[in-house]
Amino acid sequence: MSTRPFSSCRFNTATLELVGPKGQMSLRPQLGALLSLFLDRPMQVLSKESIITAVWEDSVVSDDAVFRAIRDLRHALAECGCDREMIKTIPKKGYQWTELEATTAEFTGDLVITRPSLQKTRDPKRISFKLLWILALTPIAAWSIWTLIASRNQAHVTQHTRLAVLPVMNLVENDEYSWIRAGLTDAICTSLAEDEKLETLPLETVLNATSPSDAPHQSVVHLTQHTGVDYTVSTQIEFREDVWRLGYVIFKGDQPFKSGQCLGDSPMAAARELVKKTQSAIGRPYLSVAESLSPDPYLNETYAKGLEKLDAEGPAAALPFFEICVSQDPNFLWARLKLATCLFLSGDPDRAMDHLQSTIKAAEIGGRDLVQAAALLERAERYADLEENDSFKRDLARAREIYTAIEHPYGLIQCDFLHAHTFVNTSRSEEALPIYDQLMDRARSLRDHALEAKIYNNIGLIHFENNRYEPSRGFYLKALDLAQNLGSRTLEATILGNISLLEMEEGNYESAIKRFEQLRQIYAASGNRADEGWIRLALAFAHYYGGSYGKALDASKQAQTLLEATGNIRLLVFAIAAQGYLELFYDQGEIARATIDHARSYHYQDRDDDAYWFLETVTAWCELDEGHLTRAQERMQAFPSEYLSDDQLSLMVSALVAYHLGAFHQAAKLISQARERQPHAWQPGQQLWLEAMTKASEMNAPVPLPSLIPDANKPNR
């Protein structure tokens, strides 16, 4: 029987139609297979491995594909009025369909056709780059969650001392110790922040309120003005006479208060002495670094190196460092939390959730409130991505409860940011606006101009998502003005990226390219290969849409080189596929085939992701170029309807397939839709194709398709 009833819904296994009280929709094949699997095995706990075997068969997919498929199926059930809670998550075991047996209960009321989820209705250009610039828990250039280690409520200044730590000035000219500035500073902040009566500003706030070009005293003045700190610690480190020497000056307000030097046989040993002397100078009892980090100096140094790698190169480069810390010291909770973050970003969500669970449990037993709240908030973010609303609300409420108890305003702000973030990039993005309005009031009360800039940025993004470009530009410019006044290059770069994307959407490619080039130089100077790779890929598309095809091809190759070092397979596949696409555009079919084979050699099989379908589109075009019409036709027929109808390139390739099949009217219709989809991005060569296919439709006979690029503009390659 092809129709499977359950609860008040039914599912047709032949057509993949899901029908419920609120409407109906066609499921893509993977979701249909997943729902059939659940209906076949009610009340059974299905492991991730069994789901992958049943749904994806012999394909290679990341663990995260299961999470997204579960999330999307729950969303589809809810859209049709079915009970999304029938899919239950069983921690560490898998998922369970909780309806014991299917029923034949009928539902009443008129059916309405629901539109596809907005999650899958953006073209690769928008979905792949716009998501870079949402300032939720952290900015794009910093995956670290140390923004959670922050000051308490300003109303309690008489009970708490507010402290800031400037980045360590590294005087050691040796690449082996390049980790010191970011990693050692972060480790010092982590240790001091565990003292709940000492308000240690998050490193991100310090960086946003100062400029790398400022002298230490200038930075202190800026921090005092913008954040109201009581004390600021300025340091520099050198290795001389076989000893690490960490010189320090502690400022009270904007005046020097105490100074000295901490010695040690390693940078972390000197840092431990600094923590002790800082606490003594401001009248706080000494809190051992071992209580917040690890008693093993080697592991603390490894941890600091991991922090620097995470910031500069991405999760793949940082992962081994945190693995070492946790394997040798299971009670090193901050390292375990960072390991979980890296595992999530590297596509291993099951292991990440295990580490989060153990961190939360150990922190609760040990009374480590700050670590527990940070881990709960991290897990809440993952539950939000999975649309597991009950679990998300539970963890968010518990994190909020802890931050309230320890008077931690920045932690509470992060809770609200996450709450708002769950609405951004969905059909409910407008619901985030009142939350951002409340956050703005709190940011102003804390005198945190960096936070104000983030909020303006996110409000601008919501307007952009809803195609309100002028209001979007206004909020972006407010954010940019604040970031530039603060001298924060990282924050400024993030906002400039969003403005560039807005300009691309409006067809102002020349201006977008100039901004992207500015960003590329910023990230290249910082050594941040992960973000420079993203920007190179964005530049490739900007040059392409702007008509500079040679520069687009060069940028895609440069992006590939950078991204190969980051371990981000999704982006790497996207960059290589973009290179293949541009080579096909140049009529370089043989070269394009080698490029596409290279991209496919990574066996990226996540059919829920736009990078997969972008590669499939380029592959189909290459097959057409080689004369394999049947292969290309079969490949394009496998596309989800919502992706096919919303992406310009896939519409263009579908038109080409129809043209070669002799369906000239269909070809003209499809290529016209492609032009309507992105009129600003329509290229002269594509217009020639449109005119040729329209003429073929009128004649009902083939006509020669012109080259997309005139011979005079083709490079000598």
XYZ file of C-alpha atoms in Angstrom, residues 237-673:
437
model
C 56.644 38.921 26.849
C 60.185 38.058 25.790
C 62.590 35.135 26.100
C 65.951 36.279 27.457
C 68.742 34.492 29.322
C 66.862 31.169 29.074
C 63.867 32.579 30.978
C 60.423 33.758 29.853
C 59.856 37.308 31.125
C 56.304 38.666 31.210
C 56.455 42.362 32.027
C 53.234 43.963 33.203
C 51.662 47.289 34.114
C 48.346 47.373 35.980
C 46.409 50.597 35.407
C 43.839 51.894 37.881
C 41.452 53.901 35.764
C 43.792 55.386 33.164
C 46.787 55.828 35.502
C 49.617 53.314 36.152
C 49.039 51.574 39.479
C 51.513 48.692 39.783
C 54.158 47.175 37.540
C 56.618 44.332 37.592
C 57.843 41.214 35.856
C 56.776 37.564 36.039
C 59.369 34.872 35.295
C 58.826 31.280 34.224
C 60.262 28.351 32.306
C 57.360 28.621 29.822
C 54.927 31.339 28.721
C 52.114 29.685 30.702
C 54.278 29.520 33.835
C 54.837 33.271 33.609
C 51.111 33.743 32.971
C 50.263 31.850 36.176
C 52.406 34.298 38.120
C 50.659 37.199 36.383
C 47.232 35.918 37.443
C 48.447 35.654 41.032
C 49.993 39.143 41.082
C 46.969 40.727 39.399
C 44.594 39.284 41.977
C 46.891 40.375 44.793
C 47.229 43.912 43.403
C 43.473 44.496 43.300
C 42.758 42.838 46.640
C 41.396 39.481 45.514
C 42.399 36.092 46.969
C 44.493 33.987 44.583
C 42.536 31.552 42.424
C 44.830 28.813 41.155
C 45.130 28.561 37.397
C 44.748 24.813 37.921
C 41.170 25.394 39.019
C 40.215 27.060 35.743
C 42.611 25.494 33.251
C 44.829 22.445 33.850
C 47.490 21.757 36.495
C 49.742 20.616 33.629
C 51.673 23.591 32.126
C 52.220 21.694 28.866
C 48.468 21.205 28.408
C 47.793 24.862 29.188
C 50.258 25.854 26.490
C 48.700 23.340 24.092
C 45.301 24.829 24.897
C 46.531 28.360 24.180
C 47.986 27.202 20.854
C 44.624 25.662 20.004
C 42.874 28.958 20.671
C 45.223 30.751 18.299
C 44.773 28.072 15.623
C 40.998 28.266 15.955
C 41.009 32.013 15.477
C 43.539 32.089 12.627
C 42.998 28.866 10.672
C 39.679 27.345 11.711
C 38.404 24.263 13.566
C 40.284 21.598 11.596
C 43.642 23.120 12.535
C 42.666 23.612 16.198
C 41.020 20.225 16.778
C 44.210 18.181 17.488
C 45.325 20.624 20.191
C 42.090 20.344 22.159
C 42.044 16.562 21.610
C 45.437 16.348 23.339
C 44.243 18.491 26.265
C 41.116 16.421 26.885
C 42.759 13.025 26.386
C 45.481 13.832 28.930
C 43.303 15.778 31.379
C 39.584 14.819 31.182
C 38.791 17.475 33.814
C 40.115 20.306 31.629
C 36.575 21.584 31.041
C 37.337 24.692 29.007
C 39.371 22.557 26.604
C 36.544 20.022 26.422
C 34.105 22.805 25.576
C 36.394 24.117 22.825
C 36.768 20.559 21.525
C 32.987 20.291 21.256
C 32.852 23.558 19.313
C 35.511 22.339 16.870
C 33.767 18.995 16.414
C 30.501 20.736 15.549
C 32.222 22.977 13.031
C 34.098 20.004 11.558
C 30.926 17.973 10.993
C 31.034 15.504 13.917
C 27.938 16.490 15.946
C 27.553 13.203 17.833
C 30.970 13.426 19.489
C 30.435 17.128 20.065
C 27.164 16.520 21.917
C 28.842 13.831 24.041
C 31.552 16.283 25.099
C 28.998 18.991 25.845
C 27.001 16.602 28.006
C 30.075 15.545 29.997
C 31.177 19.181 30.379
C 27.779 20.240 31.704
C 27.648 17.337 34.156
C 31.209 17.830 35.447
C 30.740 21.599 35.775
C 27.519 21.120 37.733
C 29.167 18.643 40.128
C 32.227 20.861 40.558
C 30.298 24.108 41.003
C 31.853 25.634 37.869
C 28.933 27.912 37.047
C 30.554 29.821 34.193
C 31.660 26.704 32.323
C 28.269 25.084 32.845
C 26.372 28.103 31.511
C 28.667 28.400 28.481
C 28.219 24.710 27.647
C 24.451 24.908 28.095
C 24.292 27.876 25.750
C 26.423 26.063 23.169
C 24.137 23.028 23.336
C 21.051 25.236 23.146
C 22.387 26.691 19.900
C 22.733 23.181 18.453
C 19.230 22.240 19.550
C 17.973 25.424 17.878
C 19.633 24.355 14.620
C 17.880 20.993 14.907
C 14.557 22.679 15.755
C 14.320 20.581 18.930
C 12.367 23.323 20.635
C 11.779 21.718 24.033
C 15.467 20.900 24.498
C 16.469 24.339 23.223
C 14.140 26.120 25.650
C 15.301 23.951 28.555
C 19.014 24.630 28.038
C 18.491 28.323 27.298
C 16.380 28.734 30.458
C 18.989 26.957 32.594
C 21.838 29.061 31.164
C 19.815 32.215 31.781
C 19.141 31.077 35.354
C 22.862 30.627 36.047
C 23.851 33.949 34.502
C 21.160 35.687 36.549
C 22.386 34.053 39.764
C 25.993 35.155 39.233
C 24.980 38.630 37.989
C 26.448 38.169 34.520
C 24.872 40.716 32.116
C 26.913 39.670 29.092
C 25.878 36.073 29.591
C 22.250 37.182 29.678
C 22.853 39.212 26.535
C 24.236 36.111 24.807
C 21.064 34.261 25.795
C 18.964 36.940 24.132
C 21.238 36.950 21.077
C 20.713 33.220 20.687
C 16.960 33.604 21.129
C 16.908 36.226 18.370
C 19.260 34.182 16.206
C 16.760 31.316 16.054
C 14.480 33.574 13.987
C 17.106 35.024 11.628
C 17.225 33.494 8.121
C 13.783 31.934 8.572
C 10.319 33.044 7.576
C 9.980 34.385 11.155
C 12.972 36.736 11.052
C 10.776 39.742 11.884
C 10.159 38.246 15.348
C 13.797 38.923 16.220
C 13.384 42.706 15.898
C 11.723 43.303 19.320
C 14.453 41.217 20.962
C 17.136 43.330 19.297
C 15.367 46.499 20.466
C 15.613 45.275 24.076
C 19.236 44.271 23.564
C 20.024 47.738 22.259
C 18.762 49.307 25.489
C 20.992 46.988 27.512
C 23.998 47.622 25.287
C 23.629 51.357 25.790
C 23.308 50.949 29.559
C 26.576 48.971 29.530
C 28.228 51.542 27.245
C 29.157 48.666 24.937
C 29.380 50.275 21.503
C 30.659 47.055 19.935
C 27.472 45.317 21.021
C 25.423 48.188 19.589
C 27.221 47.722 16.261
C 26.430 44.000 16.239
C 22.764 44.666 16.904
C 22.538 47.256 14.127
C 24.260 44.770 11.814
C 21.782 42.010 12.591
C 18.778 44.298 12.190
C 20.189 45.298 8.813
C 20.509 41.637 7.896
C 16.850 40.987 8.724
C 15.782 43.838 6.433
C 18.099 42.428 3.757
C 16.526 38.975 4.117
C 13.142 40.573 3.511
C 14.352 42.517 0.435
C 14.165 45.919 2.150
C 17.497 47.137 0.874
C 17.393 50.828 1.824
C 16.583 50.226 5.535
C 19.180 47.461 5.480
C 21.830 49.854 4.194
C 20.906 52.409 6.863
C 21.415 49.961 9.728
C 24.635 48.616 8.213
C 26.026 52.146 7.966
C 25.138 52.853 11.614
C 26.961 49.671 12.583
C 29.942 50.591 10.409
C 30.188 54.067 11.939
C 30.322 52.590 15.451
C 32.891 49.971 14.445
C 35.139 52.563 12.808
C 34.902 54.886 15.818
C 35.954 51.967 18.001
C 38.816 51.150 15.649
C 37.722 47.504 15.559
C 39.027 46.007 12.316
C 37.323 42.659 12.915
C 33.903 44.176 13.484
C 34.407 46.635 10.640
C 35.343 43.775 8.304
C 32.206 41.840 9.180
C 29.930 44.788 8.458
C 31.788 45.695 5.265
C 31.161 42.140 4.120
C 27.434 42.572 4.584
C 27.428 45.873 2.717
C 29.320 44.173 -0.119
C 26.685 41.454 -0.340
C 23.957 44.086 -0.407
C 25.736 45.835 -3.264
C 26.026 42.547 -5.156
C 22.305 41.956 -4.743
C 21.650 45.435 -6.151
C 23.997 44.820 -9.088
C 26.674 47.277 -7.904
C 29.508 44.811 -8.485
C 32.346 47.310 -8.865
C 31.786 48.706 -5.381
C 31.310 45.221 -3.908
C 34.615 44.085 -5.415
C 36.454 47.045 -3.870
C 35.052 46.226 -0.435
C 35.805 42.511 -0.773
C 39.355 43.382 -1.789
C 39.695 45.496 1.362
C 38.516 42.540 3.421
C 40.878 40.181 1.642
C 43.820 42.397 2.545
C 42.701 42.562 6.179
C 42.441 38.785 6.494
C 45.637 38.165 4.526
C 47.546 40.503 6.842
C 46.180 38.692 9.903
C 47.104 35.268 8.522
C 43.489 34.121 8.783
C 43.349 31.634 5.911
C 39.825 30.448 6.679
C 38.228 33.870 6.306
C 40.511 34.873 3.449
C 39.332 31.736 1.649
C 35.695 32.764 2.095
C 36.484 36.243 0.792
C 38.374 34.895 -2.224
C 35.327 32.802 -3.082
C 33.048 35.821 -2.648
C 35.395 37.792 -4.907
C 35.165 35.077 -7.556
C 31.389 35.475 -7.720
C 31.575 39.273 -7.591
C 34.055 39.345 -10.500
C 31.930 36.854 -12.435
C 28.701 38.805 -11.995
C 30.617 41.982 -12.815
C 31.831 40.503 -16.110
C 35.530 40.077 -15.182
C 35.669 36.371 -15.951
C 39.445 35.947 -15.898
C 39.687 37.541 -12.466
C 36.799 35.375 -11.299
C 38.629 32.227 -12.382
C 41.846 33.337 -10.673
C 39.978 34.146 -7.449
C 38.295 30.734 -7.404
C 41.688 29.027 -7.737
C 43.142 31.167 -4.953
C 40.145 30.321 -2.769
C 40.750 26.634 -3.406
C 44.397 26.905 -2.309
C 43.457 28.674 0.922
C 40.511 26.435 1.773
C 42.496 23.234 1.293
C 44.376 24.172 4.465
C 41.247 24.754 6.564
C 39.636 21.309 6.407
C 36.264 22.774 5.386
C 35.261 20.252 2.700
C 31.948 21.953 1.950
C 33.550 25.275 1.060
C 36.419 23.598 -0.746
C 34.008 21.637 -2.951
C 32.091 24.842 -3.629
C 35.288 26.681 -4.645
C 36.466 23.895 -6.972
C 32.997 23.612 -8.529
C 33.002 27.381 -9.104
C 36.317 27.018 -10.911
C 34.850 24.250 -13.095
C 31.808 26.390 -13.844
C 33.974 29.286 -14.998
C 36.078 26.979 -17.166
C 32.907 25.736 -18.868
C 31.887 29.365 -19.331
C 35.208 29.803 -21.172
C 34.533 26.738 -23.397
C 37.422 24.940 -21.681
C 35.598 21.622 -21.478
C 38.569 19.292 -20.996
C 40.067 21.434 -18.255
C 36.649 21.745 -16.615
C 36.217 17.949 -16.590
C 39.481 17.517 -14.651
C 38.425 20.240 -12.202
C 34.985 18.712 -11.659
C 36.483 15.242 -11.154
C 38.728 16.781 -8.506
C 35.708 18.264 -6.716
C 33.822 14.967 -6.907
C 36.828 13.077 -5.517
C 35.958 14.480 -2.087
C 32.715 12.416 -2.223
C 30.684 15.213 -0.683
C 27.198 13.656 -0.594
C 25.176 15.908 1.700
C 22.029 16.339 -0.394
C 20.645 18.828 2.106
C 23.359 21.302 1.221
C 23.576 23.809 -1.621
C 27.255 22.982 -2.277
C 26.235 19.462 -3.326
C 23.613 20.696 -5.795
C 25.915 23.386 -7.160
C 28.469 20.685 -7.993
C 25.718 18.518 -9.516
C 24.623 21.426 -11.721
C 28.146 22.075 -12.965
C 28.645 18.335 -13.552
C 25.466 18.164 -15.652
C 26.643 21.090 -17.767
C 29.989 19.369 -18.288
C 28.192 16.176 -19.363
C 26.199 18.178 -21.901
C 29.425 19.712 -23.163
C 30.792 16.182 -23.640
C 27.655 15.023 -25.465
C 26.275 12.849 -22.646
C 22.713 14.137 -22.876
C 21.048 11.221 -21.061
C 23.403 11.481 -18.073
C 22.818 15.208 -17.779
C 19.054 14.762 -18.070
C 18.982 12.104 -15.338
C 21.160 14.239 -13.087
C 18.913 17.291 -13.426
C 15.759 15.204 -12.906
C 17.079 14.269 -9.436
C 17.065 17.907 -8.303
C 14.632 19.017 -5.541
C 11.953 21.147 -7.140
C 12.467 24.001 -4.673
C 16.169 24.260 -5.533
C 15.638 23.908 -9.267
C 13.034 26.674 -9.360
C 15.101 29.123 -7.331
C 18.624 28.887 -8.727
C 19.665 30.694 -11.897
C 22.415 28.296 -12.919
C 20.331 25.133 -12.499
C 17.519 26.735 -14.522
C 19.991 27.622 -17.264
C 21.399 24.072 -17.407
C 17.865 22.638 -17.367
C 17.063 24.899 -20.316
C 20.128 23.585 -22.115
C 19.017 19.977 -21.501
C 15.530 20.768 -22.831
C 17.035 22.489 -25.871
C 19.155 19.458 -26.794
C 16.106 17.219 -26.333
C 14.244 19.354 -28.875
C 11.854 20.823 -26.286
C 12.447 24.349 -27.550
C 9.376 25.948 -25.928
C 10.348 24.485 -22.540
C 13.949 25.623 -23.018
C 12.862 29.197 -23.744
C 10.562 29.183 -20.721
C 13.264 27.881 -18.357
C 15.947 30.287 -19.495
C 13.471 33.181 -19.199
C 12.832 32.100 -15.599
